[in-house]
Structure formats: C-alpha cells, structure tokens
Amino acid sequence: MRQAVTSNDIIEMVRDAGLRPTRQRLSLARLLFSGGDRHVTAEQLHSESLGQGFSVSLATVYNTLHQFTTAGLLRELVVDAGRSYFDTNISAHHHLYFEDSGILRDVAGDNVAIGELPALPEGAKISRIDIIIRVKDCAPAA
Amino acid sequence: MRQAVTSNDIIEMVRDAGLRPTRQRLSLARLLFSGGDRHVTAEQLHSESLGQGFSVSLATVYNTLHQFTTAGLLRELVVDAGRSYFDTNISAHHHLYFEDSGILRDVAGDNVAIGELPALPEGAKISRIDIIIRVKDCAPAA
DNA sequence: ATTGTTTTTAGAATCATTCTAAAATGGCTT
DNA sequence: AAGCCATTTTAGAATGATTCTAAAAACAAT
C-alpha cells in the first residue's frame, strides 16, 4: 500500500509527480493519501477541504485531481453518467457500485478473473480493464 | 437477435413495452432497431432523425431513450464521464472502448469469464456487471 | 529586489441532461 | 364525427458538473 503519512512523504509524492509542492496541492494530497483508500468526487474533496479550514477554489480541485491522475497517483472512475470519481487505490482492482446509495467499494483484483479476450485491432493496446459490479441494495437505508 | 424490420414489428415492440406507438417513438425505434446493433448518444440519435427528415425534439429523444431503457429494449452504458450511450444489444456482453476515437464495440459475453465474486452484503442483488476494455488505438486515424 | 514562469482564482462559459408548463395528439365514448 | 380526458410532445428555461478565461498571486532563479 502506497500511503503517505508524514509531511515529507506528501511533499516527495507531489514533487515526484513533477508538480510544485504548493500549499493547495499538498493539502489536497494530504486529504487524499493519508487515510485509507478513497473514492471522491471533486465536489466532495472541495467541501471537505473547506470543512478542514483551508480554502481552495473548485477549479484548483479539478486541476489537481487531473494532474494527479495523469501522474498516476489517482485513477479516474466512471460509474455514473455525469459524475466523476477519483480512486486513490491505483493497484489492479475492480469495483462494487451500490446504485441506490452511490457508494463505491473496491473488489480485490484477484477476486475477479478475466478469461480470454477478443483479438484487438492492429496497433491497439489495452490501457485498462474496468469491471463494475452494479448492486441494488434492496434493504432501504433505514 | 431481436431485430425488427417491418413496421408491424416496430409497432408491436413499442406497444409491448407498454408505450403508445406514437409517430416519434416509432420513428426513433425504427432508427434504433432496424439495422444491426448500435451504440448511440441522445444527440446522435436526434441529429440522425433530423437528417432523415422527421423532426423530434431533443427532450423527446431523451424521454424515449429512457423509456426504452426501463422497458428493457435498450441498455444504458457509461464509458465516458458526462456522456451516456445507449446500446441496442441487450444480451449479455461487454465492451471495447477506443478511447481516442470514442468508438464502442461489443465483445461477446462468453469471451470474458468472471471468476469468483466477492461476498455481497445482506440483501444486495447484482443488477449488472459491466466490463469495459479500454483501448488506446495507437495508430493515428490516418 | 526583479523578472519570468507557474499556479491559483473568481466568475463566466459550456455541455449534456432534466424540468416546466403549455400545446398537441391519441384513444375512447357517444 | 364530436367531445372528452389522459398521455405525449415541445420549446425554452433551469440545473449541475466541468472547463475556460484572464487577471492576481505565489514561486524560483537571478
């Protein structure tokens, strides 16, 4: 597990991603990477940081999430039309999506085995395989 | 393959879905179901119908796509944040998504085997398993 | 300090989608 | 065919997530 707890870890992580360790990037990185694995939307992260008492603009949250994603620190996740989640767990794994509550949960990559794949066209490379197990939680959230 | 070619097939199909066979629903159904399998967005279907000379409002296209989806005639597909595709192939299968060109292609369901699944929480039911194989087509679309 | 580059920001702009309330249509019944 | 009521369609406004823009702030290097 790649988990950064100390301030130095965080600074290192951001710098290694080729990004200047600015106040806002560090604060966001701390929120993202110093707990367990998380699935967050931009809005969530934004209000979370406001709640913690440091203000970032929403635009910066979006910028940072994308920068972290292209740097390989995050993985973008498309489960719901019109809402992007970002996953701090970048190891091979899949997802359980509770449609009613909107909650996402990781499924260990080796819990799901993929058999033979179709032949790909010339020159194409698989960039990722997403498996989403959509679940209806029948029990009402009482 | 469930393919409706004659006008009567189309009318039947819409009526069986519990929907009135109105002019716009029939026209849209014809576009959707009388060729091979398709993956369309609302915008695509809308401009396609305008191109064919019959006008539908975009709102009606959205309404109809959703009605067909809940009736089980279509399957909604989330591959790209902020854009919904609708798939006329409702049999068990998965998808190849060409990230660069935005093209979607079906993968026969039995080409991909899923191994053991994680235990689900009490009362939860799997509604669907989506597998998306994301492909970078390295060859430029010359 | 000065300069030049990178980042952040507020607010406007965009895009897909949904909503709204009104007009049109469809399917009865007579 | 005429009238009636429920269903559909529609144009346009509203929404919500995301991106863009141009200006201000922060940063790094001289």
mmCIF file of C-alpha atoms (C1' of nucleotides) in Angstrom:
data_model
loop_
_atom_site.group_PDB
_atom_site.id
_atom_site.type_symbol
_atom_site.label_atom_id
_atom_site.label_comp_id
_atom_site.label_asym_id
_atom_site.label_seq_id
_atom_site.Cartn_x
_atom_site.Cartn_y
_atom_site.Cartn_z
ATOM 1 C CA MET A 1 0.000 0.000 0.000
ATOM 2 C CA ARG A 2 1.310 3.343 -1.004
ATOM 3 C CA GLN A 3 0.335 5.503 1.880
ATOM 4 C CA ALA A 4 1.932 8.790 2.728
ATOM 5 C CA VAL A 5 1.578 9.830 6.313
ATOM 6 C CA THR A 6 4.336 12.296 7.088
ATOM 7 C CA SER A 7 4.531 15.740 5.557
ATOM 8 C CA ASN A 8 7.737 14.757 3.862
ATOM 9 C CA ASP A 9 6.117 11.775 2.212
ATOM 10 C CA ILE A 10 3.451 14.065 0.811
ATOM 11 C CA ILE A 11 5.913 16.626 -0.439
ATOM 12 C CA GLU A 12 8.001 13.912 -2.017
ATOM 13 C CA MET A 13 4.962 12.385 -3.670
ATOM 14 C CA VAL A 14 3.873 15.634 -5.242
ATOM 15 C CA ARG A 15 7.367 16.528 -6.313
ATOM 16 C CA ASP A 16 7.933 13.087 -7.817
ATOM 17 C CA ALA A 17 4.810 13.636 -9.853
ATOM 18 C CA GLY A 18 6.609 16.564 -11.442
ATOM 19 C CA LEU A 19 4.427 19.134 -9.720
ATOM 20 C CA ARG A 20 5.418 22.002 -7.486
ATOM 21 C CA PRO A 21 4.534 21.283 -3.899
ATOM 22 C CA THR A 22 2.217 24.228 -3.439
ATOM 23 C CA ARG A 23 0.080 24.785 -0.391
ATOM 24 C CA GLN A 24 -3.124 23.658 -2.116
ATOM 25 C CA ARG A 25 -1.660 20.610 -3.807
ATOM 26 C CA LEU A 26 -0.130 19.480 -0.527
ATOM 27 C CA SER A 27 -3.337 19.996 1.400
ATOM 28 C CA LEU A 28 -5.359 18.096 -1.157
ATOM 29 C CA ALA A 29 -2.769 15.329 -1.309
ATOM 30 C CA ARG A 30 -2.897 15.045 2.448
ATOM 31 C CA LEU A 31 -6.662 14.641 2.366
ATOM 32 C CA LEU A 32 -6.426 12.071 -0.383
ATOM 33 C CA PHE A 33 -3.488 9.960 0.647
ATOM 34 C CA SER A 34 -3.097 9.950 4.376
ATOM 35 C CA GLY A 35 -6.065 7.803 5.248
ATOM 36 C CA GLY A 36 -7.026 4.521 3.701
ATOM 37 C CA ASP A 37 -8.116 4.200 0.087
ATOM 38 C CA ARG A 38 -10.821 6.572 -1.013
ATOM 39 C CA HIS A 39 -13.264 7.323 -3.786
ATOM 40 C CA VAL A 40 -14.018 11.019 -4.072
ATOM 41 C CA THR A 41 -15.658 13.451 -6.416
ATOM 42 C CA ALA A 42 -14.292 16.925 -6.994
ATOM 43 C CA GLU A 43 -17.159 18.473 -5.111
ATOM 44 C CA GLN A 44 -16.650 16.169 -2.156
ATOM 45 C CA LEU A 45 -12.964 16.928 -1.898
ATOM 46 C CA HIS A 46 -13.667 20.610 -2.259
ATOM 47 C CA SER A 47 -16.154 20.832 0.551
ATOM 48 C CA GLU A 48 -14.015 18.552 2.663
ATOM 49 C CA SER A 49 -11.089 20.911 2.400
ATOM 50 C CA LEU A 50 -13.265 23.905 3.169
ATOM 51 C CA GLY A 51 -14.531 21.999 6.176
ATOM 52 C CA GLN A 52 -10.981 21.415 7.349
ATOM 53 C CA GLY A 53 -10.464 25.132 7.296
ATOM 54 C CA PHE A 54 -8.311 25.672 4.246
ATOM 55 C CA SER A 55 -9.848 27.178 1.184
ATOM 56 C CA VAL A 56 -9.153 26.006 -2.333
ATOM 57 C CA SER A 57 -11.091 27.010 -5.363
ATOM 58 C CA LEU A 58 -13.134 24.354 -7.059
ATOM 59 C CA ALA A 59 -11.147 24.955 -10.236
ATOM 60 C CA THR A 60 -7.965 24.074 -8.412
ATOM 61 C CA VAL A 61 -9.502 20.915 -7.065
ATOM 62 C CA TYR A 62 -10.366 19.867 -10.605
ATOM 63 C CA ASN A 63 -6.927 20.825 -11.884
ATOM 64 C CA THR A 64 -5.184 18.967 -9.115
ATOM 65 C CA LEU A 65 -7.278 15.838 -9.466
ATOM 66 C CA HIS A 66 -6.474 15.702 -13.160
ATOM 67 C CA GLN A 67 -2.808 16.368 -12.614
ATOM 68 C CA PHE A 68 -2.619 13.639 -10.008
ATOM 69 C CA THR A 69 -4.445 11.332 -12.366
ATOM 70 C CA THR A 70 -2.090 11.862 -15.289
ATOM 71 C CA ALA A 71 0.820 11.498 -12.897
ATOM 72 C CA GLY A 72 -0.533 8.098 -11.947
ATOM 73 C CA LEU A 73 -1.346 8.953 -8.348
ATOM 74 C CA LEU A 74 -5.064 8.616 -8.929
ATOM 75 C CA ARG A 75 -7.325 6.671 -11.185
ATOM 76 C CA GLU A 76 -10.436 8.177 -12.678
ATOM 77 C CA LEU A 77 -13.551 6.126 -12.373
ATOM 78 C CA VAL A 78 -16.672 6.313 -14.479
ATOM 79 C CA VAL A 79 -19.651 4.652 -12.872
ATOM 80 C CA ASP A 80 -22.336 7.207 -13.157
ATOM 81 C CA ALA A 81 -23.093 9.409 -16.115
ATOM 82 C CA GLY A 82 -22.301 12.979 -15.267
ATOM 83 C CA ARG A 83 -20.147 12.493 -12.180
ATOM 84 C CA SER A 84 -16.504 11.522 -11.962
ATOM 85 C CA TYR A 85 -14.984 9.669 -9.062
ATOM 86 C CA PHE A 86 -11.295 9.532 -8.346
ATOM 87 C CA ASP A 87 -9.832 6.468 -6.716
ATOM 88 C CA THR A 88 -6.716 6.671 -4.583
ATOM 89 C CA ASN A 89 -6.177 2.951 -4.992
ATOM 90 C CA ILE A 90 -4.232 2.562 -8.207
ATOM 91 C CA SER A 91 -3.408 -1.106 -7.923
ATOM 92 C CA ALA A 92 -5.248 -3.640 -10.080
ATOM 93 C CA HIS A 93 -8.719 -4.000 -8.677
ATOM 94 C CA HIS A 94 -12.352 -3.579 -9.534
ATOM 95 C CA HIS A 95 -15.485 -2.028 -8.120
ATOM 96 C CA LEU A 96 -18.715 -2.722 -6.435
ATOM 97 C CA TYR A 97 -21.166 0.083 -7.027
ATOM 98 C CA PHE A 98 -24.244 0.434 -4.878
ATOM 99 C CA GLU A 99 -26.623 2.094 -7.257
ATOM 100 C CA ASP A 100 -29.110 3.231 -4.661
ATOM 101 C CA SER A 101 -26.698 4.873 -2.267
ATOM 102 C CA GLY A 102 -23.983 5.797 -4.735
ATOM 103 C CA ILE A 103 -21.346 4.114 -2.592
ATOM 104 C CA LEU A 104 -18.304 2.551 -4.209
ATOM 105 C CA ARG A 105 -16.241 -0.285 -2.797
ATOM 106 C CA ASP A 106 -13.104 -1.938 -4.010
ATOM 107 C CA VAL A 107 -13.005 -5.543 -5.072
ATOM 108 C CA ALA A 108 -9.598 -7.170 -4.962
ATOM 109 C CA GLY A 109 -8.281 -7.667 -8.481
ATOM 110 C CA ASP A 110 -7.727 -11.373 -7.985
ATOM 111 C CA ASN A 111 -11.301 -11.893 -6.898
ATOM 112 C CA VAL A 112 -12.311 -11.472 -10.485
ATOM 113 C CA ALA A 113 -10.624 -13.452 -13.187
ATOM 114 C CA ILE A 114 -10.870 -12.487 -16.797
ATOM 115 C CA GLY A 115 -10.796 -15.236 -19.350
ATOM 116 C CA GLU A 116 -9.833 -14.965 -22.970
ATOM 117 C CA LEU A 117 -10.064 -11.561 -24.513
ATOM 118 C CA PRO A 118 -11.132 -10.767 -28.027
ATOM 119 C CA ALA A 119 -8.473 -10.106 -30.611
ATOM 120 C CA LEU A 120 -7.623 -6.430 -30.771
ATOM 121 C CA PRO A 121 -7.196 -4.495 -33.970
ATOM 122 C CA GLU A 122 -3.696 -3.867 -35.239
ATOM 123 C CA GLY A 123 -1.769 -1.347 -33.175
ATOM 124 C CA ALA A 124 -4.252 -1.164 -30.335
ATOM 125 C CA LYS A 125 -3.150 -1.513 -26.744
ATOM 126 C CA ILE A 126 -5.290 -2.193 -23.735
ATOM 127 C CA SER A 127 -4.968 0.748 -21.412
ATOM 128 C CA ARG A 128 -7.213 -0.581 -18.703
ATOM 129 C CA ILE A 129 -9.991 -3.024 -17.982
ATOM 130 C CA ASP A 130 -12.768 -1.714 -15.807
ATOM 131 C CA ILE A 131 -15.105 -4.090 -14.108
ATOM 132 C CA ILE A 132 -18.050 -2.630 -12.285
ATOM 133 C CA ILE A 133 -20.392 -4.842 -10.377
ATOM 134 C CA ARG A 134 -23.602 -2.899 -10.029
ATOM 135 C CA VAL A 135 -25.607 -3.733 -6.984
ATOM 136 C CA LYS A 136 -29.092 -2.840 -5.951
ATOM 137 C CA ASP A 137 -29.152 -2.670 -2.224
ATOM 138 C CA CYS A 138 -32.643 -3.882 -1.670
ATOM 139 C CA ALA A 139 -32.701 -3.089 2.003
ATOM 140 C CA PRO A 140 -33.823 0.509 2.355
ATOM 141 C CA ALA A 141 -31.324 2.711 4.144
ATOM 142 C CA ALA A 142 -33.489 2.786 7.234
ATOM 143 C CA MET B 1 -31.065 -11.470 -32.451
ATOM 144 C CA ARG B 2 -34.053 -9.324 -31.772
ATOM 145 C CA GLN B 3 -34.342 -7.281 -34.875
ATOM 146 C CA ALA B 4 -37.435 -5.540 -36.032
ATOM 147 C CA VAL B 5 -37.624 -4.828 -39.709
ATOM 148 C CA THR B 6 -41.254 -4.437 -40.644
ATOM 149 C CA SER B 7 -43.430 -1.594 -39.464
ATOM 150 C CA ASN B 8 -45.581 -4.082 -37.643
ATOM 151 C CA ASP B 9 -42.612 -5.447 -35.733
ATOM 152 C CA ILE B 10 -41.771 -1.961 -34.632
ATOM 153 C CA ILE B 11 -45.293 -1.108 -33.568
ATOM 154 C CA GLU B 12 -45.552 -4.377 -31.695
ATOM 155 C CA MET B 13 -42.262 -3.769 -29.966
ATOM 156 C CA VAL B 14 -43.244 -0.346 -28.736
ATOM 157 C CA ARG B 15 -46.676 -1.490 -27.696
ATOM 158 C CA ASP B 16 -45.247 -4.489 -25.860
ATOM 159 C CA ALA B 17 -43.078 -2.092 -23.936
ATOM 160 C CA GLY B 18 -46.286 -0.584 -22.613
ATOM 161 C CA LEU B 19 -45.883 2.592 -24.620
ATOM 162 C CA ARG B 20 -48.199 4.195 -27.092
ATOM 163 C CA PRO B 21 -46.961 3.791 -30.622
ATOM 164 C CA THR B 22 -46.696 7.460 -31.416
ATOM 165 C CA ARG B 23 -45.098 8.850 -34.533
ATOM 166 C CA GLN B 24 -41.902 9.904 -32.771
ATOM 167 C CA ARG B 25 -41.472 6.740 -30.768
ATOM 168 C CA LEU B 26 -41.950 4.635 -33.882
ATOM 169 C CA SER B 27 -39.515 6.697 -35.905
ATOM 170 C CA LEU B 28 -36.879 6.527 -33.212
ATOM 171 C CA ALA B 29 -37.439 2.813 -32.731
ATOM 172 C CA ARG B 30 -37.015 2.290 -36.449
ATOM 173 C CA LEU B 31 -33.694 4.108 -36.399
ATOM 174 C CA LEU B 32 -32.552 2.136 -33.410
ATOM 175 C CA PHE B 33 -33.735 -1.351 -34.161
ATOM 176 C CA SER B 34 -33.902 -1.947 -37.862
ATOM 177 C CA GLY B 35 -30.190 -2.113 -38.559
ATOM 178 C CA GLY B 36 -27.632 -4.126 -36.681
ATOM 179 C CA ASP B 37 -26.703 -3.406 -33.087
ATOM 180 C CA ARG B 38 -25.862 0.180 -32.295
ATOM 181 C CA HIS B 39 -24.399 2.425 -29.641
ATOM 182 C CA VAL B 40 -25.865 5.902 -29.754
ATOM 183 C CA THR B 41 -25.989 9.047 -27.700
ATOM 184 C CA ALA B 42 -29.106 11.160 -27.452
ATOM 185 C CA GLU B 43 -27.530 13.891 -29.541
ATOM 186 C CA GLN B 44 -26.527 11.436 -32.230
ATOM 187 C CA LEU B 45 -29.985 9.959 -32.493
ATOM 188 C CA HIS B 46 -31.507 13.393 -32.519
ATOM 189 C CA SER B 47 -29.456 14.731 -35.396
ATOM 190 C CA GLU B 48 -29.856 11.458 -37.213
ATOM 191 C CA SER B 49 -33.608 11.751 -37.138
ATOM 192 C CA LEU B 50 -33.464 15.365 -38.248
ATOM 193 C CA GLY B 51 -31.212 14.254 -41.085
ATOM 194 C CA GLN B 52 -33.779 11.655 -42.102
ATOM 195 C CA GLY B 53 -36.322 14.410 -42.419
ATOM 196 C CA PHE B 54 -38.534 13.915 -39.405
ATOM 197 C CA SER B 55 -38.237 16.302 -36.524
ATOM 198 C CA VAL B 56 -38.290 15.254 -32.904
ATOM 199 C CA SER B 57 -37.387 17.462 -30.012
ATOM 200 C CA LEU B 58 -34.267 16.601 -28.101
ATOM 201 C CA ALA B 59 -36.375 16.257 -24.964
ATOM 202 C CA THR B 60 -38.429 13.566 -26.637
ATOM 203 C CA VAL B 61 -35.307 11.724 -27.697
ATOM 204 C CA TYR B 62 -34.172 11.687 -24.084
ATOM 205 C CA ASN B 63 -37.582 10.643 -22.848
ATOM 206 C CA THR B 64 -37.843 7.878 -25.382
ATOM 207 C CA LEU B 65 -34.362 6.541 -24.751
ATOM 208 C CA HIS B 66 -35.104 6.324 -21.058
ATOM 209 C CA GLN B 67 -38.490 4.749 -21.588
ATOM 210 C CA PHE B 68 -36.997 2.145 -23.911
ATOM 211 C CA THR B 69 -34.277 1.526 -21.361
ATOM 212 C CA THR B 70 -36.638 0.902 -18.474
ATOM 213 C CA ALA B 71 -38.730 -1.275 -20.764
ATOM 214 C CA GLY B 72 -35.648 -3.380 -21.386
ATOM 215 C CA LEU B 73 -35.300 -2.562 -25.065
ATOM 216 C CA LEU B 74 -32.069 -0.663 -24.508
ATOM 217 C CA ARG B 75 -29.214 -0.756 -22.094
ATOM 218 C CA GLU B 76 -27.568 2.385 -20.830
ATOM 219 C CA LEU B 77 -23.823 2.432 -20.997
ATOM 220 C CA VAL B 78 -21.439 4.606 -19.020
ATOM 221 C CA VAL B 79 -17.985 4.729 -20.508
ATOM 222 C CA ASP B 80 -17.192 8.368 -20.588
ATOM 223 C CA ALA B 81 -17.865 10.899 -17.884
ATOM 224 C CA GLY B 82 -20.592 13.250 -18.968
ATOM 225 C CA ARG B 83 -21.994 11.362 -21.931
ATOM 226 C CA SER B 84 -24.433 8.472 -21.979
ATOM 227 C CA TYR B 85 -24.516 5.832 -24.652
ATOM 228 C CA PHE B 86 -27.451 3.564 -25.285
ATOM 229 C CA ASP B 87 -26.849 0.072 -26.574
ATOM 230 C CA THR B 88 -29.430 -1.733 -28.666
ATOM 231 C CA ASN B 89 -27.794 -5.044 -27.858
ATOM 232 C CA ILE B 90 -29.327 -6.167 -24.584
ATOM 233 C CA SER B 91 -27.912 -9.659 -24.472
ATOM 234 C CA ALA B 92 -25.073 -10.468 -22.073
ATOM 235 C CA HIS B 93 -21.937 -8.943 -23.493
ATOM 236 C CA HIS B 94 -19.230 -6.452 -22.750
ATOM 237 C CA HIS B 95 -17.454 -3.575 -24.406
ATOM 238 C CA LEU B 96 -14.333 -2.497 -26.110
ATOM 239 C CA TYR B 97 -13.918 1.232 -25.897
ATOM 240 C CA PHE B 98 -11.488 3.031 -28.169
ATOM 241 C CA GLU B 99 -10.511 5.981 -26.048
ATOM 242 C CA ASP B 100 -9.016 8.048 -28.817
ATOM 243 C CA SER B 101 -11.847 7.789 -31.284
ATOM 244 C CA GLY B 102 -14.713 7.295 -28.824
ATOM 245 C CA ILE B 103 -15.872 4.215 -30.720
ATOM 246 C CA LEU B 104 -17.570 1.386 -28.861
ATOM 247 C CA ARG B 105 -17.609 -2.238 -29.906
ATOM 248 C CA ASP B 106 -19.316 -5.255 -28.456
ATOM 249 C CA VAL B 107 -17.424 -8.165 -27.007
ATOM 250 C CA ALA B 108 -19.287 -11.447 -26.839
ATOM 251 C CA GLY B 109 -20.227 -12.206 -23.256
ATOM 252 C CA ASP B 110 -18.591 -15.610 -23.309
ATOM 253 C CA ASN B 111 -15.303 -14.143 -24.427
ATOM 254 C CA VAL B 112 -14.853 -12.856 -20.936
ATOM 255 C CA ALA B 113 -15.228 -15.123 -17.970
ATOM 256 C CA ILE B 114 -15.656 -13.828 -14.477
ATOM 257 C CA GLY B 115 -14.263 -15.878 -11.650
ATOM 258 C CA GLU B 116 -15.296 -15.793 -8.046
ATOM 259 C CA LEU B 117 -17.105 -12.710 -6.903
ATOM 260 C CA PRO B 118 -16.788 -11.081 -3.536
ATOM 261 C CA ALA B 119 -19.438 -11.763 -0.969
ATOM 262 C CA LEU B 120 -22.223 -9.228 -1.180
ATOM 263 C CA PRO B 121 -23.782 -7.547 1.824
ATOM 264 C CA GLU B 122 -27.064 -8.856 3.133
ATOM 265 C CA GLY B 123 -29.995 -8.101 0.874
ATOM 266 C CA ALA B 124 -27.945 -6.845 -2.035
ATOM 267 C CA LYS B 125 -28.566 -8.125 -5.530
ATOM 268 C CA ILE B 126 -26.314 -7.795 -8.534
ATOM 269 C CA SER B 127 -28.159 -5.805 -11.143
ATOM 270 C CA ARG B 128 -25.451 -5.940 -13.770
ATOM 271 C CA ILE B 129 -21.769 -6.442 -14.319
ATOM 272 C CA ASP B 130 -20.136 -4.035 -16.710
ATOM 273 C CA ILE B 131 -16.816 -4.862 -18.225
ATOM 274 C CA ILE B 132 -15.143 -2.206 -20.286
ATOM 275 C CA ILE B 133 -11.894 -2.910 -22.026
ATOM 276 C CA ARG B 134 -10.323 0.456 -22.672
ATOM 277 C CA VAL B 135 -8.097 0.570 -25.669
ATOM 278 C CA LYS B 136 -5.694 3.171 -26.874
ATOM 279 C CA ASP B 137 -5.604 2.946 -30.628
ATOM 280 C CA CYS B 138 -2.004 3.845 -31.144
ATOM 281 C CA ALA B 139 -2.268 4.073 -34.886
ATOM 282 C CA PRO B 140 -3.379 7.592 -35.768
ATOM 283 C CA ALA B 141 -6.610 7.720 -37.704
ATOM 284 C CA ALA B 142 -4.769 8.465 -40.945
ATOM 285 C "C1'" DA C 1 14.500 43.170 -5.250
ATOM 286 C "C1'" DT C 2 13.319 41.920 -10.359
ATOM 287 C "C1'" DT C 3 11.932 39.186 -13.656
ATOM 288 C "C1'" DG C 4 9.713 35.376 -15.826
ATOM 289 C "C1'" DT C 5 7.187 31.273 -15.184
ATOM 290 C "C1'" DT C 6 3.787 28.532 -12.836
ATOM 291 C "C1'" DT C 7 -0.376 28.346 -10.012
ATOM 292 C "C1'" DT C 8 -4.469 29.826 -8.242
ATOM 293 C "C1'" DT C 9 -8.686 32.064 -8.508
ATOM 294 C "C1'" DA C 10 -13.390 34.066 -9.322
ATOM 295 C "C1'" DG C 11 -16.501 34.142 -12.409
ATOM 296 C "C1'" DA C 12 -18.134 33.314 -16.981
ATOM 297 C "C1'" DA C 13 -18.925 29.834 -20.392
ATOM 298 C "C1'" DT C 14 -20.081 25.212 -21.945
ATOM 299 C "C1'" DC C 15 -22.254 20.905 -22.415
ATOM 300 C "C1'" DA C 16 -25.289 17.196 -21.500
ATOM 301 C "C1'" DT C 17 -29.289 16.436 -19.307
ATOM 302 C "C1'" DT C 18 -33.661 17.437 -16.865
ATOM 303 C "C1'" DC C 19 -37.551 20.248 -15.828
ATOM 304 C "C1'" DT C 20 -41.696 23.062 -16.769
ATOM 305 C "C1'" DA C 21 -45.843 24.420 -18.334
ATOM 306 C "C1'" DA C 22 -48.312 24.760 -22.473
ATOM 307 C "C1'" DA C 23 -49.858 22.893 -26.834
ATOM 308 C "C1'" DA C 24 -50.769 18.788 -29.478
ATOM 309 C "C1'" DT C 25 -52.147 14.232 -30.040
ATOM 310 C "C1'" DG C 26 -54.309 9.739 -29.164
ATOM 311 C "C1'" DG C 27 -57.730 6.811 -27.819
ATOM 312 C "C1'" DC C 28 -62.149 6.357 -26.074
ATOM 313 C "C1'" DT C 29 -67.293 7.080 -25.917
ATOM 314 C "C1'" DT C 30 -71.283 8.604 -27.789
ATOM 315 C "C1'" DA D 1 -67.843 12.942 -36.425
ATOM 316 C "C1'" DA D 2 -67.640 15.418 -31.866
ATOM 317 C "C1'" DG D 3 -66.258 15.722 -27.256
ATOM 318 C "C1'" DC D 4 -63.504 14.414 -23.538
ATOM 319 C "C1'" DC D 5 -59.563 13.183 -20.722
ATOM 320 C "C1'" DA D 6 -55.130 11.138 -20.281
ATOM 321 C "C1'" DT D 7 -50.794 10.844 -22.469
ATOM 322 C "C1'" DT D 8 -47.111 12.907 -25.305
ATOM 323 C "C1'" DT D 9 -44.530 16.249 -27.309
ATOM 324 C "C1'" DT D 10 -42.394 20.514 -27.308
ATOM 325 C "C1'" DA D 11 -39.678 24.915 -26.792
ATOM 326 C "C1'" DG D 12 -37.289 27.004 -23.808
ATOM 327 C "C1'" DA D 13 -35.653 27.667 -19.180
ATOM 328 C "C1'" DA D 14 -33.136 25.528 -15.439
ATOM 329 C "C1'" DT D 15 -29.664 22.604 -13.496
ATOM 330 C "C1'" DG D 16 -25.297 20.601 -12.427
ATOM 331 C "C1'" DA D 17 -20.818 19.112 -13.391
ATOM 332 C "C1'" DT D 18 -16.961 20.557 -15.583
ATOM 333 C "C1'" DT D 19 -13.882 23.617 -18.276
ATOM 334 C "C1'" DC D 20 -12.288 28.019 -19.745
ATOM 335 C "C1'" DT D 21 -10.514 32.775 -19.222
ATOM 336 C "C1'" DA D 22 -7.968 36.371 -17.939
ATOM 337 C "C1'" DA D 23 -6.178 38.513 -14.010
ATOM 338 C "C1'" DA D 24 -3.914 38.187 -9.474
ATOM 339 C "C1'" DA D 25 -0.815 35.670 -6.532
ATOM 340 C "C1'" DA D 26 2.959 32.715 -5.498
ATOM 341 C "C1'" DC D 27 7.252 30.848 -6.616
ATOM 342 C "C1'" DA D 28 12.122 30.197 -8.279
ATOM 343 C "C1'" DA D 29 16.127 31.955 -10.028
ATOM 344 C "C1'" DT D 30 18.972 35.530 -10.944
#
